[in-house]
């Protein structure tokens, strides 16, 4: 049956080459644009989900409240916060601080200005960044250790094995020598934590002024907390104000100093929290892009339906002959729906090719590094697109074409009347309405994004 449908579909496309090509290409472009937008949305929604303990990882925040207009809300925290929380809360399994350092990194004649991140040795245990080389328990065992990612290792060492090699780090007027103790895979694109160099947090003794190690009012590192399995975050947060009321009783009024915990999976798309070292976006724009993807796909499907039904005149006698020879309506529906499914499959393949071609430009426009890789999530997305388009684009033409009266069909008298005519008119109106809504929404969103970029500048 499949081979029969395939032959009939190819034969139909050969008979109506121009109309078929227009229909195929139109649906392919719609699928390509929707695929790019859905890849963007999928990437945003999957942020930080690669970590096995993501649901137990939280980022600490600090709020100093001295009254109206005198509030300081930060997701960068005091240096002593992590150790104090670990000592005071049995709910905490471990913590890791994460702080950015600007430095010049040199290896022989090769040198670049880089961003390094100081981390506690528990950082590798809390987060699941892939280790390519080096002992997990020895990566930060010495102050002179440095961990690279694949990209930074290739930049400085080419194809050489970097483990055990030395690098020079210059911060201000001071210079230190570090030994490469570990190699990690590049951080995933959908990770809030983006780095190429990690050094032990103990190096902070070299970089911080002495007061930073005891001050509760100077913030610099982000502090990540791993809670024990089954621990209540609400109970842990309830202990914060009493703890800091006691610790800071000689300097602050009660409840002026608050500490809380933001879930790791909440960081990427929650602009209610101050931005730390991770980029935060407004979820509204992700929702808008998802809406645009759906609109583009809907318009492409309606266009496919209208062109398919419009070609019905050319197939009227075929339909009439099949019915005269005893073909049941369900059989005809299966045939025409099967043709639509095959057309959708062709369009999907062509759409993926178009998306590959457009992807570099889309990445430049969106400031992303998205890739079309056939992972389980991407295959699920493509499968969802295929099923959705097959249902949307194939059902109505199959119903319409299989409903023609055989006598009328043989005489070519299949003009749109009654309910079918109203449905076609409704589809035309819907297509124009969706197109206008899409254009207006795109213009408004572009203006808002431009305003926000000007504001950031």
Short mmCIF file of C-alpha atoms in Angstrom, two decimals:
data_model
loop_
_atom_site.label_atom_id
_atom_site.label_comp_id
_atom_site.label_asym_id
_atom_site.label_seq_id
_atom_site.Cartn_x
_atom_site.Cartn_y
_atom_site.Cartn_z
CA UNK A 1 0.00 0.00 0.00
CA UNK A 2 2.80 2.41 0.87
CA UNK A 3 4.55 1.78 -2.45
CA UNK A 4 1.24 2.36 -4.26
CA UNK A 5 0.73 5.69 -2.47
CA UNK A 6 4.31 6.65 -3.28
CA UNK A 7 3.81 5.90 -6.99
CA UNK A 8 0.53 7.84 -7.08
CA UNK A 9 2.10 10.81 -5.29
CA UNK A 10 5.07 10.93 -7.69
CA UNK A 11 2.71 10.54 -10.67
CA UNK A 12 0.54 13.41 -9.40
CA UNK A 13 3.57 15.65 -8.87
CA UNK A 14 4.76 14.85 -12.42
CA UNK A 15 1.39 15.81 -13.87
CA UNK A 16 1.20 19.08 -11.92
CA UNK A 17 4.86 20.00 -11.62
CA UNK A 18 4.52 23.74 -10.98
CA UNK A 19 1.63 23.50 -8.53
CA UNK A 20 3.25 20.56 -6.74
CA UNK A 21 6.61 22.32 -6.51
CA UNK A 22 4.98 25.46 -5.11
CA UNK A 23 3.07 23.39 -2.55
CA UNK A 24 6.13 21.38 -1.58
CA UNK A 25 8.44 24.39 -1.34
CA UNK A 26 5.92 26.51 0.59
CA UNK A 27 5.44 23.84 3.23
CA UNK A 28 9.22 23.22 3.38
CA UNK A 29 9.97 26.89 4.08
CA UNK A 30 7.30 26.98 6.78
CA UNK A 31 8.77 23.87 8.39
CA UNK A 32 12.33 25.30 8.16
CA UNK A 33 11.39 28.59 9.85
CA UNK A 34 9.34 26.82 12.52
CA UNK A 35 12.19 24.35 13.12
CA UNK A 36 14.73 27.14 13.71
CA UNK A 37 12.40 28.94 16.12
CA UNK A 38 11.54 25.72 17.94
CA UNK A 39 15.25 24.85 18.27
CA UNK A 40 15.75 28.24 19.93
CA UNK A 41 12.81 27.67 22.28
CA UNK A 42 13.94 24.11 23.04
CA UNK A 43 17.42 25.37 23.86
CA UNK A 44 16.06 27.98 26.27
CA UNK A 45 13.69 25.57 28.03
CA UNK A 46 16.42 22.95 28.50
CA UNK A 47 18.85 25.24 30.34
CA UNK A 48 20.79 23.45 33.11
CA UNK A 49 18.82 20.20 32.76
CA UNK A 50 21.99 18.27 31.92
CA UNK A 51 22.95 18.16 35.61
CA UNK A 52 21.68 15.02 37.34
CA UNK A 53 21.15 16.86 40.65
CA UNK A 54 19.67 20.00 39.05
CA UNK A 55 16.50 19.82 41.17
CA UNK A 56 18.60 19.98 44.37
CA UNK A 57 20.97 22.75 43.27
CA UNK A 58 20.13 26.33 44.30
CA UNK A 59 21.90 29.65 44.04
CA UNK A 60 21.99 31.76 47.20
CA UNK A 61 20.86 35.39 47.15
CA UNK A 62 21.29 38.22 49.64
CA UNK A 63 18.93 41.13 50.36
CA UNK A 64 19.88 44.10 52.54
CA UNK A 65 16.75 46.12 53.34
CA UNK A 66 17.26 49.47 55.06
CA UNK A 67 13.90 50.95 54.07
CA UNK A 68 12.36 52.53 50.97
CA UNK A 69 14.95 53.26 48.30
CA UNK A 70 17.71 51.64 50.33
CA UNK A 71 17.58 48.01 49.29
CA UNK A 72 20.46 45.95 47.94
CA UNK A 73 19.42 42.70 46.27
CA UNK A 74 22.24 40.52 44.89
CA UNK A 75 22.81 37.04 43.53
CA UNK A 76 26.53 37.56 44.05
CA UNK A 77 27.24 36.91 47.69
CA UNK A 78 29.72 37.47 50.55
CA UNK A 79 32.75 35.15 50.58
CA UNK A 80 31.94 33.61 54.02
CA UNK A 81 28.33 32.81 53.12
CA UNK A 82 28.89 29.27 51.79
CA UNK A 83 30.94 27.98 54.76
CA UNK A 84 28.55 29.60 57.26
CA UNK A 85 25.48 28.02 55.66
CA UNK A 86 27.16 24.61 55.51
CA UNK A 87 27.98 24.79 59.22
CA UNK A 88 24.52 26.06 60.21
CA UNK A 89 22.09 24.07 58.07
CA UNK A 90 21.94 20.25 58.20
CA UNK A 91 19.86 20.39 54.99
CA UNK A 92 22.96 21.36 52.98
CA UNK A 93 25.12 18.58 51.54
CA UNK A 94 27.80 20.81 50.02
CA UNK A 95 28.40 24.26 48.54
CA UNK A 96 30.60 25.76 45.83
CA UNK A 97 31.56 29.37 45.18
CA UNK A 98 32.01 30.63 41.62
CA UNK A 99 33.76 33.94 40.95
CA UNK A 100 35.06 35.59 37.80
CA UNK A 101 38.62 36.90 37.39
CA UNK A 102 40.00 38.85 34.43
CA UNK A 103 43.59 37.83 33.65
CA UNK A 104 46.18 37.42 30.93
CA UNK A 105 46.92 33.76 30.25
CA UNK A 106 50.19 32.80 28.59
CA UNK A 107 51.78 29.63 27.34
CA UNK A 108 55.08 30.24 25.61
CA UNK A 109 54.54 32.93 22.98
CA UNK A 110 50.76 32.46 23.02
CA UNK A 111 48.85 34.85 25.30
CA UNK A 112 45.29 36.16 25.51
CA UNK A 113 43.14 38.16 27.88
CA UNK A 114 40.76 35.62 29.40
CA UNK A 115 38.06 35.18 32.00
CA UNK A 116 38.95 32.65 34.65
CA UNK A 117 36.58 31.34 37.33
CA UNK A 118 37.60 30.47 40.86
CA UNK A 119 35.65 27.51 42.25
CA UNK A 120 35.66 25.34 45.36
CA UNK A 121 36.76 21.75 44.79
CA UNK A 122 33.14 20.60 45.35
CA UNK A 123 32.14 22.38 42.12
CA UNK A 124 32.96 19.25 40.07
CA UNK A 125 30.82 17.11 42.43
CA UNK A 126 27.79 19.39 42.38
CA UNK A 127 27.67 19.95 38.63
CA UNK A 128 27.97 17.29 35.93
CA UNK A 129 30.42 18.80 33.48
CA UNK A 130 32.00 16.04 31.41
CA UNK A 131 35.57 15.17 32.42
CA UNK A 132 37.81 14.27 29.48
CA UNK A 133 41.07 13.84 31.37
CA UNK A 134 42.44 14.21 34.89
CA UNK A 135 41.49 12.84 38.33
CA UNK A 136 38.23 14.24 39.63
CA UNK A 137 39.43 14.27 43.25
CA UNK A 138 42.73 15.98 42.40
CA UNK A 139 41.77 18.77 40.03
CA UNK A 140 41.82 21.51 42.67
CA UNK A 141 44.02 19.88 45.30
CA UNK A 142 46.70 22.55 44.91
CA UNK A 143 46.60 26.33 44.54
CA UNK A 144 48.67 26.10 41.36
CA UNK A 145 46.21 23.86 39.51
CA UNK A 146 44.15 24.98 36.52
CA UNK A 147 41.41 23.10 34.63
CA UNK A 148 40.77 23.77 30.94
CA UNK A 149 37.95 23.01 28.57
CA UNK A 150 38.48 21.39 25.18
CA UNK A 151 38.37 24.74 23.32
CA UNK A 152 40.81 26.55 25.61
CA UNK A 153 43.18 23.57 25.57
CA UNK A 154 43.22 23.54 21.76
CA UNK A 155 43.79 27.31 21.71
CA UNK A 156 46.94 27.05 23.83
CA UNK A 157 48.20 23.50 23.23
CA UNK A 158 46.85 22.50 19.84
CA UNK A 159 46.79 18.70 19.68
CA UNK A 160 49.27 18.26 22.56
CA UNK A 161 48.15 16.62 25.80
CA UNK A 162 47.72 19.61 28.18
CA UNK A 163 47.76 17.58 31.43
CA UNK A 164 50.87 18.44 33.47
CA UNK A 165 51.77 21.38 31.23
CA UNK A 166 52.38 24.81 32.75
CA UNK A 167 50.66 28.12 32.04
CA UNK A 168 51.37 31.65 33.26
CA UNK A 169 48.54 33.73 34.77
CA UNK A 170 48.98 37.49 35.08
CA UNK A 171 46.58 39.51 37.25
CA UNK A 172 47.56 43.15 37.49
CA UNK A 173 51.25 43.32 38.32
CA UNK A 174 51.41 39.82 39.78
CA UNK A 175 52.28 36.65 37.91
CA UNK A 176 51.84 33.00 38.87
CA UNK A 177 52.55 29.66 37.27
CA UNK A 178 49.79 27.04 37.08
CA UNK A 179 49.82 23.36 36.13
CA UNK A 180 47.00 21.89 34.05
CA UNK A 181 45.35 19.25 36.25
CA UNK A 182 42.16 18.50 34.31
CA UNK A 183 40.41 18.74 30.99
CA UNK A 184 36.64 19.17 30.63
CA UNK A 185 34.37 19.06 27.63
CA UNK A 186 33.17 22.50 26.51
CA UNK A 187 30.25 23.69 28.60
CA UNK A 188 26.90 22.84 27.00
CA UNK A 189 25.18 25.63 25.09
CA UNK A 190 22.24 25.38 27.47
CA UNK A 191 24.24 25.87 30.65
CA UNK A 192 23.95 28.99 32.82
CA UNK A 193 27.58 28.49 33.80
CA UNK A 194 29.86 29.24 30.86
CA UNK A 195 33.63 29.00 31.40
CA UNK A 196 36.87 27.92 29.75
CA UNK A 197 39.26 28.06 32.74
CA UNK A 198 38.74 26.97 36.35
CA UNK A 199 41.19 27.64 39.19
CA UNK A 200 40.93 26.74 42.91
CA UNK A 201 38.98 29.16 45.09
CA UNK A 202 41.92 29.13 47.49
CA UNK A 203 43.68 31.42 44.97
CA UNK A 204 41.33 34.13 46.26
CA UNK A 205 43.87 34.73 49.04
CA UNK A 206 46.05 36.18 46.28
CA UNK A 207 43.26 38.17 44.63
CA UNK A 208 40.87 39.41 47.34
CA UNK A 209 41.64 42.10 49.92
CA UNK A 210 41.74 40.60 53.41
CA UNK A 211 38.46 42.18 54.53
CA UNK A 212 36.52 40.16 51.91
CA UNK A 213 36.93 36.96 53.92
CA UNK A 214 35.01 38.30 56.92
CA UNK A 215 32.73 40.97 55.44
CA UNK A 216 28.98 40.36 55.06
CA UNK A 217 28.48 43.55 53.05
CA UNK A 218 30.93 42.99 50.15
CA UNK A 219 29.71 40.58 47.49
CA UNK A 220 31.67 38.88 44.72
CA UNK A 221 31.20 35.12 44.18
CA UNK A 222 28.00 33.31 43.33
CA UNK A 223 27.32 30.63 45.93
CA UNK A 224 25.71 27.39 44.79
CA UNK A 225 24.14 25.04 47.31
CA UNK A 226 23.45 21.33 46.93
CA UNK A 227 20.66 20.32 49.30
CA UNK A 228 20.38 16.80 50.65
CA UNK A 229 17.78 14.54 49.10
CA UNK A 230 14.40 15.14 50.73
CA UNK A 231 15.54 18.37 52.40
CA UNK A 232 12.90 21.13 52.75
CA UNK A 233 14.06 24.36 51.11
CA UNK A 234 11.27 26.27 52.86
CA UNK A 235 12.51 25.07 56.28
CA UNK A 236 16.07 26.03 55.38
CA UNK A 237 14.99 29.54 54.30
CA UNK A 238 12.95 29.94 57.50
CA UNK A 239 16.19 29.58 59.48
CA UNK A 240 17.94 32.39 57.61
CA UNK A 241 16.61 35.49 59.36
CA UNK A 242 17.14 34.14 62.90
CA UNK A 243 20.67 33.06 61.90
CA UNK A 244 21.68 36.45 60.48
CA UNK A 245 19.84 38.41 63.14
CA UNK A 246 22.16 36.66 65.58
CA UNK A 247 25.32 36.97 63.47
CA UNK A 248 24.79 40.67 62.69
CA UNK A 249 23.04 41.77 65.88
CA UNK A 250 25.74 44.33 66.66
CA UNK A 251 25.52 45.99 63.23
CA UNK A 252 21.94 45.73 61.93
CA UNK A 253 18.36 45.90 63.07
CA UNK A 254 16.44 42.58 63.05
CA UNK A 255 15.38 41.29 59.62
CA UNK A 256 17.42 43.83 57.66
CA UNK A 257 19.62 41.08 56.24
CA UNK A 258 17.97 38.19 54.36
CA UNK A 259 19.35 35.17 52.55
CA UNK A 260 17.36 32.88 50.27
CA UNK A 261 17.77 30.23 47.59
CA UNK A 262 16.90 30.34 43.89
CA UNK A 263 16.53 27.00 42.06
CA UNK A 264 19.17 26.39 39.39
CA UNK A 265 16.45 25.63 36.82
CA UNK A 266 14.86 29.02 37.54
CA UNK A 267 17.94 31.14 36.85
CA UNK A 268 17.81 31.41 33.06
CA UNK A 269 14.30 32.79 32.73
CA UNK A 270 13.51 34.67 35.91
CA UNK A 271 14.26 38.40 35.55
CA UNK A 272 12.87 39.04 39.06
CA UNK A 273 16.31 38.10 40.40
CA UNK A 274 19.39 40.25 39.71
CA UNK A 275 21.72 38.93 37.05
CA UNK A 276 24.90 37.40 38.39
CA UNK A 277 27.44 35.73 36.11
CA UNK A 278 24.69 33.99 34.15
CA UNK A 279 22.69 35.69 31.41
CA UNK A 280 18.99 36.04 32.22
CA UNK A 281 16.26 36.48 29.60
CA UNK A 282 12.60 37.39 29.85
CA UNK A 283 10.41 34.28 29.32
CA UNK A 284 7.92 36.50 27.46
CA UNK A 285 10.21 36.54 24.41
CA UNK A 286 10.50 32.76 24.41
CA UNK A 287 6.71 32.52 24.49
CA UNK A 288 6.47 35.02 21.63
CA UNK A 289 8.93 33.00 19.52
CA UNK A 290 6.98 29.81 20.26
CA UNK A 291 3.81 31.61 19.14
CA UNK A 292 5.51 32.80 15.94
CA UNK A 293 6.68 29.24 15.19
CA UNK A 294 3.13 27.95 15.57
CA UNK A 295 1.72 30.79 13.42
CA UNK A 296 4.24 30.19 10.62
CA UNK A 297 3.48 26.48 10.65
CA UNK A 298 -0.28 27.13 10.66
CA UNK A 299 0.00 29.52 7.70
CA UNK A 300 2.12 26.99 5.77
CA UNK A 301 -0.41 24.23 6.49
CA UNK A 302 -3.38 26.37 5.43
CA UNK A 303 -1.53 27.28 2.24
CA UNK A 304 -0.87 23.56 1.62
CA UNK A 305 -4.56 22.76 2.19
CA UNK A 306 -5.78 25.50 -0.15
CA UNK A 307 -3.42 24.49 -2.94
CA UNK A 308 -4.30 20.80 -2.50
CA UNK A 309 -8.02 21.48 -2.66
CA UNK A 310 -7.46 23.89 -5.56
CA UNK A 311 -5.87 21.05 -7.54
CA UNK A 312 -9.02 18.96 -7.05
CA UNK A 313 -10.41 20.00 -10.45
CA UNK A 314 -7.49 18.28 -12.13
CA UNK A 315 -8.22 15.06 -10.25
CA UNK A 316 -12.03 15.08 -10.53
CA UNK A 317 -12.25 12.32 -13.16
CA UNK A 318 -9.77 10.16 -11.27
CA UNK A 319 -11.96 10.42 -8.19
CA UNK A 320 -15.12 9.69 -10.19
CA UNK A 321 -13.62 6.62 -11.89
CA UNK A 322 -12.38 5.23 -8.58
CA UNK A 323 -15.80 5.62 -7.01
CA UNK A 324 -17.55 4.07 -10.01
CA UNK A 325 -15.28 1.02 -9.72
CA UNK A 326 -16.31 0.62 -6.10
CA UNK A 327 -13.71 2.53 -4.11
CA UNK A 328 -15.04 3.33 -0.65
CA UNK A 329 -14.74 6.82 0.81
CA UNK A 330 -12.47 5.55 3.59
CA UNK A 331 -10.14 4.08 0.96
CA UNK A 332 -10.00 7.36 -0.92
CA UNK A 333 -9.41 9.25 2.32
CA UNK A 334 -6.57 6.88 3.11
CA UNK A 335 -5.06 7.42 -0.31
CA UNK A 336 -5.23 11.22 -0.28
CA UNK A 337 -4.15 11.42 3.33
CA UNK A 338 -1.31 9.06 2.51
CA UNK A 339 -0.28 11.37 -0.32
CA UNK A 340 -0.37 14.31 2.12
CA UNK A 341 1.78 12.36 4.59
CA UNK A 342 4.33 11.59 1.87
CA UNK A 343 4.31 15.23 0.74
CA UNK A 344 4.86 16.20 4.37
CA UNK A 345 7.79 13.77 4.61
CA UNK A 346 9.35 15.26 1.45
CA UNK A 347 8.74 18.76 2.83
CA UNK A 348 10.24 17.85 6.18
CA UNK A 349 13.44 16.56 4.57
CA UNK A 350 13.67 19.64 2.34
CA UNK A 351 12.79 21.88 5.32
CA UNK A 352 15.65 20.40 7.36
CA UNK A 353 17.99 21.13 4.46
CA UNK A 354 16.76 24.74 4.26
CA UNK A 355 17.13 25.07 8.04
CA UNK A 356 20.76 23.84 7.81
CA UNK A 357 21.40 26.48 5.15
CA UNK A 358 19.77 29.28 7.21
CA UNK A 359 21.21 28.23 10.59
CA UNK A 360 24.48 30.26 10.50
CA UNK A 361 22.58 33.46 9.71
CA UNK A 362 19.98 32.63 12.35
CA UNK A 363 22.71 32.07 14.95
CA UNK A 364 24.26 35.45 14.11
CA UNK A 365 20.86 37.13 14.41
CA UNK A 366 19.96 35.41 17.68
CA UNK A 367 23.51 35.51 19.16
CA UNK A 368 23.38 31.76 19.71
CA UNK A 369 25.34 28.69 18.62
CA UNK A 370 22.45 26.36 17.92
CA UNK A 371 23.07 23.10 16.11
CA UNK A 372 20.80 20.67 14.30
CA UNK A 373 21.99 17.39 15.79
CA UNK A 374 19.85 14.29 15.71
CA UNK A 375 19.65 13.71 19.44
CA UNK A 376 16.60 12.11 21.06
CA UNK A 377 15.12 15.53 21.85
CA UNK A 378 15.65 16.79 18.28
CA UNK A 379 14.18 13.60 16.81
CA UNK A 380 11.19 14.02 19.12
CA UNK A 381 10.80 17.59 17.91
CA UNK A 382 11.01 16.53 14.25
CA UNK A 383 8.58 13.69 14.88
CA UNK A 384 6.15 16.11 16.51
CA UNK A 385 6.45 18.45 13.53
CA UNK A 386 5.82 15.59 11.10
CA UNK A 387 2.72 14.33 12.92
CA UNK A 388 1.31 17.84 13.44
CA UNK A 389 1.76 18.90 9.83
CA UNK A 390 0.45 15.58 8.51
CA UNK A 391 -2.72 15.98 10.58
CA UNK A 392 -3.19 19.68 9.88
CA UNK A 393 -2.36 19.61 6.18
CA UNK A 394 -3.72 16.22 5.22
CA UNK A 395 -7.09 15.84 6.93
CA UNK A 396 -9.21 18.46 5.18
CA UNK A 397 -8.02 17.75 1.59
CA UNK A 398 -8.60 14.03 2.18
CA UNK A 399 -12.13 14.68 3.45
CA UNK A 400 -12.96 17.10 0.61
CA UNK A 401 -11.51 15.04 -2.25
CA UNK A 402 -13.13 11.81 -1.06
CA UNK A 403 -16.56 13.44 -0.66
CA UNK A 404 -17.15 14.31 -4.34
CA UNK A 405 -20.21 12.77 -5.98
CA UNK A 406 -18.97 10.35 -8.71
CA UNK A 407 -21.34 11.69 -11.40
CA UNK A 408 -20.41 15.32 -10.64
CA UNK A 409 -16.76 14.36 -10.50
CA UNK A 410 -16.87 12.65 -13.93
CA UNK A 411 -18.48 15.75 -15.40
CA UNK A 412 -15.98 18.04 -13.65
CA UNK A 413 -18.83 19.65 -11.71
CA UNK A 414 -17.14 20.00 -8.32
CA UNK A 415 -17.48 23.72 -7.74
CA UNK A 416 -17.39 24.75 -4.10
CA UNK A 417 -20.87 24.98 -2.63
CA UNK A 418 -22.38 25.10 0.81
CA UNK A 419 -20.33 23.94 3.75
CA UNK A 420 -17.15 23.25 1.73
CA UNK A 421 -17.23 26.75 0.29
CA UNK A 422 -17.65 28.29 3.75
CA UNK A 423 -14.73 26.27 5.09
CA UNK A 424 -12.47 27.37 2.24
CA UNK A 425 -13.45 31.00 2.75
CA UNK A 426 -12.79 30.59 6.45
CA UNK A 427 -9.34 29.18 5.73
CA UNK A 428 -8.53 32.11 3.43
CA UNK A 429 -9.66 34.60 6.10
CA UNK A 430 -7.68 32.71 8.76
CA UNK A 431 -4.56 32.74 6.57
CA UNK A 432 -4.73 36.48 5.97
CA UNK A 433 -5.53 37.17 9.63
CA UNK A 434 -2.64 35.06 10.87
CA UNK A 435 -0.28 36.71 8.37
CA UNK A 436 -1.27 40.21 9.49
CA UNK A 437 -1.01 39.22 13.17
CA UNK A 438 2.43 37.70 12.52
CA UNK A 439 3.70 40.84 10.76
CA UNK A 440 2.37 43.20 13.44
CA UNK A 441 3.72 41.01 16.25
CA UNK A 442 7.15 40.79 14.60
CA UNK A 443 7.35 44.59 14.18
CA UNK A 444 6.27 45.23 17.79
CA UNK A 445 8.71 42.65 19.15
CA UNK A 446 11.54 44.06 17.02
CA UNK A 447 10.87 47.56 18.36
CA UNK A 448 10.85 46.31 21.95
CA UNK A 449 14.07 44.35 21.52
CA UNK A 450 15.71 47.40 19.93
CA UNK A 451 14.56 49.53 22.84
CA UNK A 452 16.00 47.07 25.34
CA UNK A 453 19.34 46.91 23.51
CA UNK A 454 19.54 50.74 23.46
CA UNK A 455 18.70 50.75 27.16
CA UNK A 456 21.49 48.24 27.91
CA UNK A 457 23.95 50.38 25.98
#
